[in-house]
CSV table of C-alpha atoms in Angstrom, one decimal:
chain,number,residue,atom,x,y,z
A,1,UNK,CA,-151.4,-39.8,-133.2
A,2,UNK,CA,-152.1,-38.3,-129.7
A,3,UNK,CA,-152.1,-40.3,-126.6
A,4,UNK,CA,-156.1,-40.7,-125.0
A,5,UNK,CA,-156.4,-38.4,-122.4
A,6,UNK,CA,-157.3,-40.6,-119.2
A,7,UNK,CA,-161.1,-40.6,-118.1
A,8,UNK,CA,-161.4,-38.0,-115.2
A,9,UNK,CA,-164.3,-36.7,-113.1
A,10,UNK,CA,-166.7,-34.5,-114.3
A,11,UNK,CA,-166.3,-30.8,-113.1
A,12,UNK,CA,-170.3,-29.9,-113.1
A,13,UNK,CA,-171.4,-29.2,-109.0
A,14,UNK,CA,-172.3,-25.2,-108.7
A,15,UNK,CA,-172.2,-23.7,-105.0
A,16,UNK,CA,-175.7,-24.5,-104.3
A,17,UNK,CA,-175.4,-28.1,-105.3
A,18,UNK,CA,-172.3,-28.5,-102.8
A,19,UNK,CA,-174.3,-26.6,-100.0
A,20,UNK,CA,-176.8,-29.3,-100.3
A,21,UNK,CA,-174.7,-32.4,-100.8
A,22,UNK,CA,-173.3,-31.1,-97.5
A,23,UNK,CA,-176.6,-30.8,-95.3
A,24,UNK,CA,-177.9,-33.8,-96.3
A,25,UNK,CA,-174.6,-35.4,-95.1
A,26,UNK,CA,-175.5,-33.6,-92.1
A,27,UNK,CA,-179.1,-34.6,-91.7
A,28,UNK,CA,-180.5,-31.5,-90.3
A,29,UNK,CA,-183.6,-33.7,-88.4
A,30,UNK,CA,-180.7,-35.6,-86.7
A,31,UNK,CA,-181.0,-32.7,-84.0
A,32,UNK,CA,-184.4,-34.1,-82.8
A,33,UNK,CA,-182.6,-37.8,-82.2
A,34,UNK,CA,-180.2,-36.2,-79.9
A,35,UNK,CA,-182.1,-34.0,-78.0
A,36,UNK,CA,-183.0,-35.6,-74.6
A,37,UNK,CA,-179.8,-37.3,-74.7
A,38,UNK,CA,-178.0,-34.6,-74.5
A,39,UNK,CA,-180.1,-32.6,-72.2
A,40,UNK,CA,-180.3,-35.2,-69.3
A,41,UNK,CA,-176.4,-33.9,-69.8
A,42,UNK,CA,-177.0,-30.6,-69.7
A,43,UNK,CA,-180.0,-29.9,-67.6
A,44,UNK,CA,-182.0,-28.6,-70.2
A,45,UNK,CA,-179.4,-26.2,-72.0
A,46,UNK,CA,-178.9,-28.0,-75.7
A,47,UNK,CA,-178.7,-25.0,-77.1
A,48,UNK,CA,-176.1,-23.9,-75.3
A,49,UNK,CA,-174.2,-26.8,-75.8
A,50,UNK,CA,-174.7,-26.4,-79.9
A,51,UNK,CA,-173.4,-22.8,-79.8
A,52,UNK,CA,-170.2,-24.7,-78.0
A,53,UNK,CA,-169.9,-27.5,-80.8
A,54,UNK,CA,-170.4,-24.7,-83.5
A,55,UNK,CA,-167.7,-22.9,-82.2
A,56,UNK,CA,-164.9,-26.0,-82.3
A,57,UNK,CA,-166.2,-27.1,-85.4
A,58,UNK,CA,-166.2,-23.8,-87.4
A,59,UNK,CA,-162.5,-23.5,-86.8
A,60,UNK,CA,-162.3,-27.2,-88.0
A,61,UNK,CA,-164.3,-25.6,-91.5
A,62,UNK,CA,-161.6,-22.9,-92.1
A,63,UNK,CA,-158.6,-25.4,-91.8
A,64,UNK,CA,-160.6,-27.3,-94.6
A,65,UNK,CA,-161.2,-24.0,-96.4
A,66,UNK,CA,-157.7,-23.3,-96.7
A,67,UNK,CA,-156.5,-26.4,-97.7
A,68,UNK,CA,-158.9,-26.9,-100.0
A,69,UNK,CA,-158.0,-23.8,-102.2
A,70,UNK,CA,-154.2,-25.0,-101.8
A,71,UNK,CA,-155.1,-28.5,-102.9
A,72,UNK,CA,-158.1,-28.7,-105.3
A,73,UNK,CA,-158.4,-32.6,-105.2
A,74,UNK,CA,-160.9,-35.0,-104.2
A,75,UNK,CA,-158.7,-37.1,-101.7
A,76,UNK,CA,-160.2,-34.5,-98.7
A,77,UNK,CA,-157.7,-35.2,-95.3
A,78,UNK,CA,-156.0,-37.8,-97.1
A,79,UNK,CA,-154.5,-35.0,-99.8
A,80,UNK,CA,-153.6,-32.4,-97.3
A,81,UNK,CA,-151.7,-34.9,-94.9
A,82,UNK,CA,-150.0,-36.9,-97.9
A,83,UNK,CA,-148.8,-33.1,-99.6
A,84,UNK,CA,-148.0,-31.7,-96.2
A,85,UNK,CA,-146.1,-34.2,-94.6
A,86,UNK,CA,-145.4,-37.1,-96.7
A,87,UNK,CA,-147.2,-39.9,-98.3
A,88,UNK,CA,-146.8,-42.3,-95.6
A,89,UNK,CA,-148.4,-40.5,-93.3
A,90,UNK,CA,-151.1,-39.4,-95.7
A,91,UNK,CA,-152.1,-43.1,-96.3
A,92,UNK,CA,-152.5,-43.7,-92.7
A,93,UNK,CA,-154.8,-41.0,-92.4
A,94,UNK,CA,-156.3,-42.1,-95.5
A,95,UNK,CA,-156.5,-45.0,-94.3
A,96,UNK,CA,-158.2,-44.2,-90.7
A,97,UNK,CA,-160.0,-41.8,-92.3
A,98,UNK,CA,-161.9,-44.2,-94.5
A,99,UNK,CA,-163.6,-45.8,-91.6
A,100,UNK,CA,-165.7,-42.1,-91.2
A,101,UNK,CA,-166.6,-42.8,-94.7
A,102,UNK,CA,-167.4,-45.9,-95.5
A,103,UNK,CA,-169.1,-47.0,-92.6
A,104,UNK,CA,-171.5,-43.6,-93.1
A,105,UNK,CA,-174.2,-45.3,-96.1
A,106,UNK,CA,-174.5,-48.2,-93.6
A,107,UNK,CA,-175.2,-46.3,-90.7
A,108,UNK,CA,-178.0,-44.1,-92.6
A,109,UNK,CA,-179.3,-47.6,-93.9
A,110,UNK,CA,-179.4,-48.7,-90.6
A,111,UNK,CA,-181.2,-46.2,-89.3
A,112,UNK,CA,-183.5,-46.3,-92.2
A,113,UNK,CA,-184.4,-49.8,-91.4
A,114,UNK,CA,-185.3,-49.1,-87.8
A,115,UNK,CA,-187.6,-46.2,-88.8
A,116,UNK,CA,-189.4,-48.5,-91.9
A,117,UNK,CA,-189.4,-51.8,-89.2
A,118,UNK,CA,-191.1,-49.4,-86.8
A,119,UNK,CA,-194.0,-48.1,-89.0
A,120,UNK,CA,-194.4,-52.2,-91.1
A,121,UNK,CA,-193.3,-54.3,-88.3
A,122,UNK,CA,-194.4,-57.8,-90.8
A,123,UNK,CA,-192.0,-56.6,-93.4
A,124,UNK,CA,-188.3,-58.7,-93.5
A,125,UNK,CA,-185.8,-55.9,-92.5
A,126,UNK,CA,-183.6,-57.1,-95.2
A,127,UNK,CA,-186.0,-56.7,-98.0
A,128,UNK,CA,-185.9,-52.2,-96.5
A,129,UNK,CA,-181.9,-52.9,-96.9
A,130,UNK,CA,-181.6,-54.1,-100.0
A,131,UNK,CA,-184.4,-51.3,-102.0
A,132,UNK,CA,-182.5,-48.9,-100.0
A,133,UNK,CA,-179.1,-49.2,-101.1
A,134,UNK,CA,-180.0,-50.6,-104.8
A,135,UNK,CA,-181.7,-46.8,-105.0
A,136,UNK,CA,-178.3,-45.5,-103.1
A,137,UNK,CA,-175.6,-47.3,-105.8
A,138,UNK,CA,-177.8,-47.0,-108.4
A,139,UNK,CA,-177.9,-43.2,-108.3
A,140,UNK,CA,-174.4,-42.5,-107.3
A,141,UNK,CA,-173.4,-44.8,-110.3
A,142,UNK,CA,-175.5,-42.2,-112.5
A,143,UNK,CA,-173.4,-39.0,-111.4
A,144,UNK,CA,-172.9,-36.7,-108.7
A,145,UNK,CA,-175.6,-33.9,-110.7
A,146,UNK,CA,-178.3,-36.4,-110.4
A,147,UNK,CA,-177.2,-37.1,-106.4
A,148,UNK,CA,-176.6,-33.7,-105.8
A,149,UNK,CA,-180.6,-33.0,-107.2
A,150,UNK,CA,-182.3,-35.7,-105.4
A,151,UNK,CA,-180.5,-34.5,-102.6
A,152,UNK,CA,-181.7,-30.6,-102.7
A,153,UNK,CA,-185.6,-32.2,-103.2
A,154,UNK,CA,-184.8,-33.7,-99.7
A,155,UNK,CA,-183.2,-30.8,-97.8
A,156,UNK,CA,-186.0,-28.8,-99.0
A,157,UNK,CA,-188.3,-31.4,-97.9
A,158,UNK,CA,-186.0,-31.5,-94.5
A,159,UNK,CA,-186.4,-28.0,-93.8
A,160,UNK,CA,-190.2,-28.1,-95.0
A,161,UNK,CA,-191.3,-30.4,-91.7
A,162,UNK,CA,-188.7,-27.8,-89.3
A,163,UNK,CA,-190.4,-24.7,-90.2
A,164,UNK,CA,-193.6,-26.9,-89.5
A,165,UNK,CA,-192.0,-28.1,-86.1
A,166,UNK,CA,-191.4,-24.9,-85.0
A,167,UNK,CA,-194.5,-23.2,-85.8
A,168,UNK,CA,-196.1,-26.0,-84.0
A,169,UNK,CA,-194.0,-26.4,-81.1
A,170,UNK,CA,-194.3,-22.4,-81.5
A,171,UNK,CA,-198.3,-22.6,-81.7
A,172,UNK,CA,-198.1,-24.4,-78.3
A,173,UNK,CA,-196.1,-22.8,-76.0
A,174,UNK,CA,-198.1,-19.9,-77.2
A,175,UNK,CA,-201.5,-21.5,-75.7
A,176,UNK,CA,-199.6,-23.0,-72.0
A,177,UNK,CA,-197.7,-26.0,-73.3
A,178,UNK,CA,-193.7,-26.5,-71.4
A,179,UNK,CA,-192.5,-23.0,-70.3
A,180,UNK,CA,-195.4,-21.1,-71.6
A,181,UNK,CA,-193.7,-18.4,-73.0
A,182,UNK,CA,-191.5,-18.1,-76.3
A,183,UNK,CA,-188.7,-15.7,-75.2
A,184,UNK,CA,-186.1,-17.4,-72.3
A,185,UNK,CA,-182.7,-17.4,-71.9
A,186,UNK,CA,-182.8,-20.6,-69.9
A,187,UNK,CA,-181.5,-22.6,-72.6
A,188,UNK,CA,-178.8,-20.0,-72.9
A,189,UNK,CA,-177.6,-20.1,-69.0
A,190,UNK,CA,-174.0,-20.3,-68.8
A,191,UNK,CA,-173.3,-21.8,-65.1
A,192,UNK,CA,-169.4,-21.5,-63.5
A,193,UNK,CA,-170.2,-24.6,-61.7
A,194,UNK,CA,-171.4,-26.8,-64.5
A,195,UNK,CA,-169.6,-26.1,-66.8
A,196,UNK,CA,-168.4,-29.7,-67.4
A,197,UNK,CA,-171.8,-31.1,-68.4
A,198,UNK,CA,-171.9,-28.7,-71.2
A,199,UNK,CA,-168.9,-29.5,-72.8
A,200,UNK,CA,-169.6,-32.9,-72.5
A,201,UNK,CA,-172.6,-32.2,-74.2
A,202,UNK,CA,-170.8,-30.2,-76.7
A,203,UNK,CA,-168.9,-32.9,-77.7
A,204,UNK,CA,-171.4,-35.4,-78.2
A,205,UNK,CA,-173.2,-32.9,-80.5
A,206,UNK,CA,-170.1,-32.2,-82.4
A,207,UNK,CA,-170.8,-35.5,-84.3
A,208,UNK,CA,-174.1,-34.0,-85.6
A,209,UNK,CA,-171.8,-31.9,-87.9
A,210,UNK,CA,-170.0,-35.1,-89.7
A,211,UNK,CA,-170.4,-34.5,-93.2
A,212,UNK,CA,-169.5,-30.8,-93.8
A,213,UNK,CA,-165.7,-32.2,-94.1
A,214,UNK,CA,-166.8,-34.6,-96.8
A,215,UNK,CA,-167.5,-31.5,-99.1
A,216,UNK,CA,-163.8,-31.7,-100.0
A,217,UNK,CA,-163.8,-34.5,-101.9
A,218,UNK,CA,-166.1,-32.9,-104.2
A,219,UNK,CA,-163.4,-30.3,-105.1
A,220,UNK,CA,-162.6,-32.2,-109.0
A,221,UNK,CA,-166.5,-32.1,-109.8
A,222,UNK,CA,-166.8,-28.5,-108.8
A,223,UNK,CA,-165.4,-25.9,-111.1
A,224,UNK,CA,-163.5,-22.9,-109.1
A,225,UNK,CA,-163.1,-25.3,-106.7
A,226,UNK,CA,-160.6,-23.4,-104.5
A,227,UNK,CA,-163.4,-20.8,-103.8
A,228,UNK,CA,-166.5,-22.9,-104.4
A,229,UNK,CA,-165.6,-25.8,-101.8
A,230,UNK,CA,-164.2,-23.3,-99.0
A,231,UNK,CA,-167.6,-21.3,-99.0
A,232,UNK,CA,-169.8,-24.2,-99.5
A,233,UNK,CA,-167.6,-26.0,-96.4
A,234,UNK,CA,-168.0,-22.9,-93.8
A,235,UNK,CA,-171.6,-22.3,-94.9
A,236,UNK,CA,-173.1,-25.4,-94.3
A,237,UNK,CA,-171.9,-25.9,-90.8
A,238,UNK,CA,-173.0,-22.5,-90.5
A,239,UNK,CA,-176.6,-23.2,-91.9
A,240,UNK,CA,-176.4,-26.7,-89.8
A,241,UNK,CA,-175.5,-25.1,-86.8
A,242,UNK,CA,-178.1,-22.6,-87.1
A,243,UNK,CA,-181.0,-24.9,-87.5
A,244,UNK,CA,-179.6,-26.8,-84.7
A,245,UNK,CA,-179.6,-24.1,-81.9
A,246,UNK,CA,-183.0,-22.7,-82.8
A,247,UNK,CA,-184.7,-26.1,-83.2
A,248,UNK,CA,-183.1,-27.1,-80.1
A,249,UNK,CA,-184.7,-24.0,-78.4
A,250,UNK,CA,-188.0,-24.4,-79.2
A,251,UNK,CA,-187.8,-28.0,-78.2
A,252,UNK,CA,-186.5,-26.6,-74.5
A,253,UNK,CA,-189.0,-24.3,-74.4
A,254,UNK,CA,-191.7,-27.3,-75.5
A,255,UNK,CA,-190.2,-30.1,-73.3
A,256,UNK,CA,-188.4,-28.0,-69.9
A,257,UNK,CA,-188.0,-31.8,-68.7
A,258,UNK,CA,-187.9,-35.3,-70.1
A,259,UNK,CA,-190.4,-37.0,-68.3
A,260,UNK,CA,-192.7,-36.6,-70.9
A,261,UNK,CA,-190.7,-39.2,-73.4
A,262,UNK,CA,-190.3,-43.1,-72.6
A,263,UNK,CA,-187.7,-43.6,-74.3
A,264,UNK,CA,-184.8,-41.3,-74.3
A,265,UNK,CA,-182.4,-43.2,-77.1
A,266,UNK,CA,-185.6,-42.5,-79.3
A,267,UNK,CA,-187.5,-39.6,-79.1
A,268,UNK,CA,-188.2,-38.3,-82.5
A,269,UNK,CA,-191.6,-40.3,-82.5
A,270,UNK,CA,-192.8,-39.3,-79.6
A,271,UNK,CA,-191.9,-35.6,-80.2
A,272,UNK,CA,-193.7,-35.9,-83.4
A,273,UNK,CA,-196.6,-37.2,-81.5
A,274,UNK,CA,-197.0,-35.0,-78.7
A,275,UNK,CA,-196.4,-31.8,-81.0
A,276,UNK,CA,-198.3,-32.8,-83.8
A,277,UNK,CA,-200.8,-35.6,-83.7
A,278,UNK,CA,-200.5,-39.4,-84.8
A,279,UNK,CA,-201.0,-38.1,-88.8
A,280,UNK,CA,-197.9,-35.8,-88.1
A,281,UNK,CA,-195.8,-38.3,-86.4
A,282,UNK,CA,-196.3,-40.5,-89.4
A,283,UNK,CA,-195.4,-38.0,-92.2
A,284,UNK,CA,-192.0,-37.5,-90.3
A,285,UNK,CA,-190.7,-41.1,-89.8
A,286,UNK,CA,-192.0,-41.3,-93.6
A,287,UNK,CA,-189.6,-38.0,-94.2
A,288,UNK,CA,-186.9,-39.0,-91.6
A,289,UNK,CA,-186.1,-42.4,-93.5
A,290,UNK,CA,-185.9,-40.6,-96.9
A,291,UNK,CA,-183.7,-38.0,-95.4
A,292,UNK,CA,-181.1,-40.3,-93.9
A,293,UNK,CA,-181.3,-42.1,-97.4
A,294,UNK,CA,-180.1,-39.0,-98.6
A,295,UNK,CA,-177.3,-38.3,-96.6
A,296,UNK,CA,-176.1,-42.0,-96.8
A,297,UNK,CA,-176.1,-41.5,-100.9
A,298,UNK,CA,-174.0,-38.1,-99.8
A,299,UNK,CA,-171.3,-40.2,-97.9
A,300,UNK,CA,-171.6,-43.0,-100.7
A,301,UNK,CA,-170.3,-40.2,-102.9
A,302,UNK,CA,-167.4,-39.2,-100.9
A,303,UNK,CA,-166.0,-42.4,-99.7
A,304,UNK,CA,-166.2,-43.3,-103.6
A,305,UNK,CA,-163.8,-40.6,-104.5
A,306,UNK,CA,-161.6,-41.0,-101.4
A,307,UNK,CA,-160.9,-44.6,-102.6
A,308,UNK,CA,-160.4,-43.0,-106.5
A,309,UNK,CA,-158.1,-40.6,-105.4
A,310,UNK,CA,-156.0,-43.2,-103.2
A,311,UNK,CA,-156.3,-45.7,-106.4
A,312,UNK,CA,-155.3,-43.0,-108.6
A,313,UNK,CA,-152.2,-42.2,-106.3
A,314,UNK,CA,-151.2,-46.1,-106.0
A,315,UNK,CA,-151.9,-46.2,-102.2
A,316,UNK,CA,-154.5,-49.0,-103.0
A,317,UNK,CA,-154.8,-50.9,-106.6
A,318,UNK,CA,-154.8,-48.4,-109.4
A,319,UNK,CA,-156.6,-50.9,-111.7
A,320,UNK,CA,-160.0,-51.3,-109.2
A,321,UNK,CA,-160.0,-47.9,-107.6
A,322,UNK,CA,-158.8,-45.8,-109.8
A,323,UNK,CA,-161.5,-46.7,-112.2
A,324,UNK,CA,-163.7,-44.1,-113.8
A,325,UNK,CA,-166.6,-45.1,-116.2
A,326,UNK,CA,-166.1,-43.4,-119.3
A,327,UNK,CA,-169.8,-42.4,-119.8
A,328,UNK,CA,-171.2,-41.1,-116.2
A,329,UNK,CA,-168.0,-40.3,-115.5
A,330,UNK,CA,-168.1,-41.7,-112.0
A,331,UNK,CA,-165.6,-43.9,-109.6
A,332,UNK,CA,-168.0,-47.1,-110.6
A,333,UNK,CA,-165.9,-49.8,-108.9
A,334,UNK,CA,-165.6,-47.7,-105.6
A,335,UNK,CA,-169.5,-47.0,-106.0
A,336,UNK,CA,-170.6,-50.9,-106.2
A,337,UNK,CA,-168.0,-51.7,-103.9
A,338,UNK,CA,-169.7,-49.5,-101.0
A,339,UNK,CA,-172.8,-50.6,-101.8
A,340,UNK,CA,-172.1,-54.1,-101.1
A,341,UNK,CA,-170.9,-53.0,-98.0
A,342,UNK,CA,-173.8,-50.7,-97.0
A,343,UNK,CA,-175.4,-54.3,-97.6
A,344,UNK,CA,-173.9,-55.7,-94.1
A,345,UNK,CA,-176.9,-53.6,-92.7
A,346,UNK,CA,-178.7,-56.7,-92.5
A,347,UNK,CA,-176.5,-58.0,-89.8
A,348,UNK,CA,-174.0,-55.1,-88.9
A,349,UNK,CA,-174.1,-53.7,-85.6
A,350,UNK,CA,-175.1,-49.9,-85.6
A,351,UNK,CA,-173.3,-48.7,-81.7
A,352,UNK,CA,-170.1,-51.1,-83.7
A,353,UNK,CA,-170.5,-49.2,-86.9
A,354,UNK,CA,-170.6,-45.6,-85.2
A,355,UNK,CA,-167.5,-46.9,-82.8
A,356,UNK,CA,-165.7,-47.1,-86.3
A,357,UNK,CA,-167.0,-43.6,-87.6
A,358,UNK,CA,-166.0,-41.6,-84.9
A,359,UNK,CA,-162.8,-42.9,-85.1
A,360,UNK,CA,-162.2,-41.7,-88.6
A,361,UNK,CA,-163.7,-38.5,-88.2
A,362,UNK,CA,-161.3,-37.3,-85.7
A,363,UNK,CA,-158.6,-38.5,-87.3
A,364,UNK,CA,-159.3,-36.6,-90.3
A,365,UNK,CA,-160.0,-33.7,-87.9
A,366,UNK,CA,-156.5,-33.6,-86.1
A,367,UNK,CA,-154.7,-33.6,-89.4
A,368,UNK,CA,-156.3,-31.3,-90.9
A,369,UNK,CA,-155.5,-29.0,-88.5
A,370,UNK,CA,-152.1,-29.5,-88.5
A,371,UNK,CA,-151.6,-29.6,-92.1
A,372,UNK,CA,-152.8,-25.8,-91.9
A,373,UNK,CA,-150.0,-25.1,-89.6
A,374,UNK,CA,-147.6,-27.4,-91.1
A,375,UNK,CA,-148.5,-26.0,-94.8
A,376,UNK,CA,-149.1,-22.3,-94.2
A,377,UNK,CA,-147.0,-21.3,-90.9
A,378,UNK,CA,-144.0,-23.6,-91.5
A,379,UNK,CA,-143.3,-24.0,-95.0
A,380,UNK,CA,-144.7,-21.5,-96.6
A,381,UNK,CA,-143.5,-18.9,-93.7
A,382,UNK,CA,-146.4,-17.1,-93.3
A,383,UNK,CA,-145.7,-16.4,-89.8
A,384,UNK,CA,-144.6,-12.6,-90.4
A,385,UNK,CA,-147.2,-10.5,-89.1
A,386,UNK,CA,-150.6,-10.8,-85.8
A,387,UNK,CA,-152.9,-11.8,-89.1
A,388,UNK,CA,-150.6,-14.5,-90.3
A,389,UNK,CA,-150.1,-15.7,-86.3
A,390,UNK,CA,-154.0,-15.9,-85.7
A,391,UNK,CA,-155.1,-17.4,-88.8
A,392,UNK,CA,-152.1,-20.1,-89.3
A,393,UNK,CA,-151.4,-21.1,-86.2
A,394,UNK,CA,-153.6,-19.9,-82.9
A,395,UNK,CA,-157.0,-20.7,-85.2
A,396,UNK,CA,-155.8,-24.3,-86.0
A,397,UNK,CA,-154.2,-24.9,-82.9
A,398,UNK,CA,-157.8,-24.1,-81.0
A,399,UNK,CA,-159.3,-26.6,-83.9
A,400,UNK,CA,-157.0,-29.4,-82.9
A,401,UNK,CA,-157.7,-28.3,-79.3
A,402,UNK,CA,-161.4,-29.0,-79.8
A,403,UNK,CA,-160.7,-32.1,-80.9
A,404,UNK,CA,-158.3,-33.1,-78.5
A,405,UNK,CA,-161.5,-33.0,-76.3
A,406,UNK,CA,-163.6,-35.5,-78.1
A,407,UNK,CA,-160.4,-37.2,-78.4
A,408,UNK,CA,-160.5,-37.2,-74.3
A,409,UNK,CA,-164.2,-38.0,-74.4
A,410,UNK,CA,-164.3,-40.9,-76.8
A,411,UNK,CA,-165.4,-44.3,-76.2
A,412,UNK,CA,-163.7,-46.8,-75.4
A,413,UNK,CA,-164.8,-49.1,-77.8
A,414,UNK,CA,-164.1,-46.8,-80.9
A,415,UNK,CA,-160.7,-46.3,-79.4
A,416,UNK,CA,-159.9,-49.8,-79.6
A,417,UNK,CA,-161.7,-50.3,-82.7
A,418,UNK,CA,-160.0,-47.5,-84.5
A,419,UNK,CA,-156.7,-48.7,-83.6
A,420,UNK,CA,-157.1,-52.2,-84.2
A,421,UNK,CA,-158.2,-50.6,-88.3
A,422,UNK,CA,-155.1,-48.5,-88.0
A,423,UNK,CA,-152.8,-51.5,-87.1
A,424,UNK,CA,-153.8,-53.6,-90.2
A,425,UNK,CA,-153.5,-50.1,-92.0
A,426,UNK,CA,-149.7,-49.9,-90.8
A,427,UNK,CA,-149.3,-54.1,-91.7
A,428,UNK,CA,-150.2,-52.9,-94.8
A,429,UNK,CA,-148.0,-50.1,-95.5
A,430,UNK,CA,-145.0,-52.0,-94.0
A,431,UNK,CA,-145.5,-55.0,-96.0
A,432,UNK,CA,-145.7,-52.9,-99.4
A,433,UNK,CA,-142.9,-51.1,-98.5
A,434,UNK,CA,-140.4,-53.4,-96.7
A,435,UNK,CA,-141.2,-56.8,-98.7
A,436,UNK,CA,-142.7,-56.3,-101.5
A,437,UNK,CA,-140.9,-52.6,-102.4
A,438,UNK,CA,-144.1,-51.5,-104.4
A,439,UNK,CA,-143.1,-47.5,-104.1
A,440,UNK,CA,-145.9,-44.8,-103.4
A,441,UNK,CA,-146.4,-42.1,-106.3
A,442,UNK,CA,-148.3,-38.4,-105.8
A,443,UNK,CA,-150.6,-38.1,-108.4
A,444,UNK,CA,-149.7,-33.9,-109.7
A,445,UNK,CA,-152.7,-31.9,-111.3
A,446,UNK,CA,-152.1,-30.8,-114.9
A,447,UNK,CA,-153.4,-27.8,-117.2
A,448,UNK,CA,-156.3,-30.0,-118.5
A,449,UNK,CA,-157.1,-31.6,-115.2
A,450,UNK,CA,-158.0,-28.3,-113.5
């Protein structure tokens, strides 16, 4: 009598479904929320400053590319660092990591709760939070197909209203409105002497592109993973980045200053309202909550496989998060488990909850880089020719130089924050290695798990 073959995930995701799952993650409307912060910082040049965070994060999107088609698995920077280096270190990325993560479907929750308390101000916010993530669990308990469909409705949906934006914002520069003329290369003006102001810039847009990196732990749903998940990685920050710099140009072009908007923390409304009526303004706030919906099921996803893969390797209990439901074939366990979580909405602070994220996301960043030199340059000596040199090393080196500058430029609070996580992560480790002696195991993919 054979043994049962263990329950695994379900290898069903094509290239398109990826793409998506990745720039809803990414929210492509975020780039209105983030606009007059950023140019108060700039003096008017967001576009400028996007083509600078493209740039760092594109090389972040080939160190993912490459490990990806070395290590096929969902457990994204957790993987790389634990096969690169050891499986110490891999948990405490893993572990830091998380905090990008899981904190993520709160944070969209959150943000959908402002948007639905601003348009029905006599409806309990908790009664928003709760619909919103029964919807979000209940879906990603389903399977990632029927998350990954959902999600393309909305991206569609997403880039819908854009085109929209632009041929408004388009229609009115046209007849006198802001600069009064639809080619300018202001937005483009690279200055010696402030220089500084656009990086900072830079690297507050570079957390606009969370989410591309969470494509990786799709890589056991996706068949021909080591060329599907590499593509899809590099093309949706490519796509996102696009739609960034010429959204943020028209809105330069629209809005040469800020004085226009009262509040600066907050000006998708009013952009809405000023480029498109009261009508408009409503059928974006109405599309803006559904869209960060969608890119909080996204991260739901990923986070959910992230704890699978680091239950499946023993890191954390097997038994809870190594679970997979026989029938949908999803991490269920991991999938409730977040959901509760998302719950703390209701009382969770959102400038606390994207302390934590940024935290995690750079993290995952730094190692990732490394593990393409550590991986590719050093143990598997490809170091023997200018190709080898460039594409190993000086490419992954400027990656991890890019983030050494949001490193540099990160708040204080997620600093401490971070660290404080990462301390009860190393309590952890120590305490299951030292006293209890419970060893670590690498989970190894087989013939029938590829």
């Amino acid at each position: 009598m054979s043994q049962q073959q263990p329950v695994r995930l379900k290898k069903t995701l094509s290239m398109w479904q990826v793409v998506v799952m990745g720039l809803a993650y990414l929210t492509p409307m975020a780039v209105f929320d983030t606009f007059a912060i950023v140019g108060d910082i700039t003096d008017g040049r967001v576009a400028t400053a996007y083509l600078l965070a493209l740039g760092g994060i594109l090389l972040t999107a080939f160190s993912y590319g490459h490990l990806v088609r070395k290590f096929p698995s969902a457990g994204s920077a957790y993987t790389y660092a634990q096969k690169v280096f050891n499986p110490y270190v891999g948990f405490m990325v893993g572990w830091s990591s998380l905090l990008d993560y899981m904190f993520m479907p709160m944070i969209n929750i959150l943000l959908a709760k402002i948007y639905l308390t601003a348009m029905f101000p006599g409806v309990d916010p908790w009664i928003f939070i709760f619909g919103l993530v029964t919807v979000m669990t209940f879906l990603n308990l389903r399977g990632i197909n029927l998350v990954a469909n959902f999600n393309g409705l909305i991206v569609v949906i997403q880039l819908a209203i854009i085109i929209l934006f632009i041929g408004l914002m388009g229609w009115g520069i046209y007849h006198g409105e802001g600069a009064a003329t639809l080619m300018s290369s202001r937005p483009f003006h690279f200055e010696s002497a402030s220089m500084v102001p656009l990086f900072t810039g830079a690297t507050i847009l570079c957390f606009s592109f969370l989410g591309f990196d969470g494509l990786s732990s799709l890589g056991e749903e996706t068949p021909n993973a080591g060329k599907v998940i590499p593509r899809a990685i590099v093309l949706t920050a490519l796509i996102g980045g696009v739609i960034f710099v010429v959204v943020s140009y028209c809105l330069q072009l629209y809005f040469p200053d800020l004085t226009r908007f009262k509040d600066p923390d907050a000006v998708l409304p009013e952009i809405a309202l000023y480029v498109g009526g009261a009508f408009f303004q409503s059928v974006v706030l109405v599309c803006t909550t559904v869209a960060v919906l969608a890119s909080g099921m996204a991260a739901h996803a990923g986070v959910s496989r992230i704890l699978y893969v680091m239950g499946r390797d023993r890191m954390i209990p097997e038994r809870v998060f190594g679970y997979i439901h026989q029938k949908y074939r999803t991490p269920a366990i991991n999938v409730l488990l977040v959901g509760c979580l998302a719950l703390s909405a209701v009382s969770f602070d959102l400038d606390t909850a994207l302390a934590l994220v940024n935290f995690g996301a750079l993290v995952a960043f730094t190692f990732v880089n490394l593990s393409v030199i550590g991986q590719f340059w050093v143990r598997e000596k490809r170091n023997k020719c200018i190709k080898d040199h460039l594409v190993y090393l000086l490419l992954p080196l400027l990656g991890a130089a890019t983030i050494g500058a949001l490193w540099i430029n990160l708040e204080q609070s997620s600093l401490e924050l971070g660290l404080i996580w990462a301390g009860l992560g190393a309590t952890y480790l120590f305490l299951r290695l030292a006293v209890f002696r419970i060893p670590f195991r690498q989970y190894e993919e087989t013939a029938d798990s590829q």
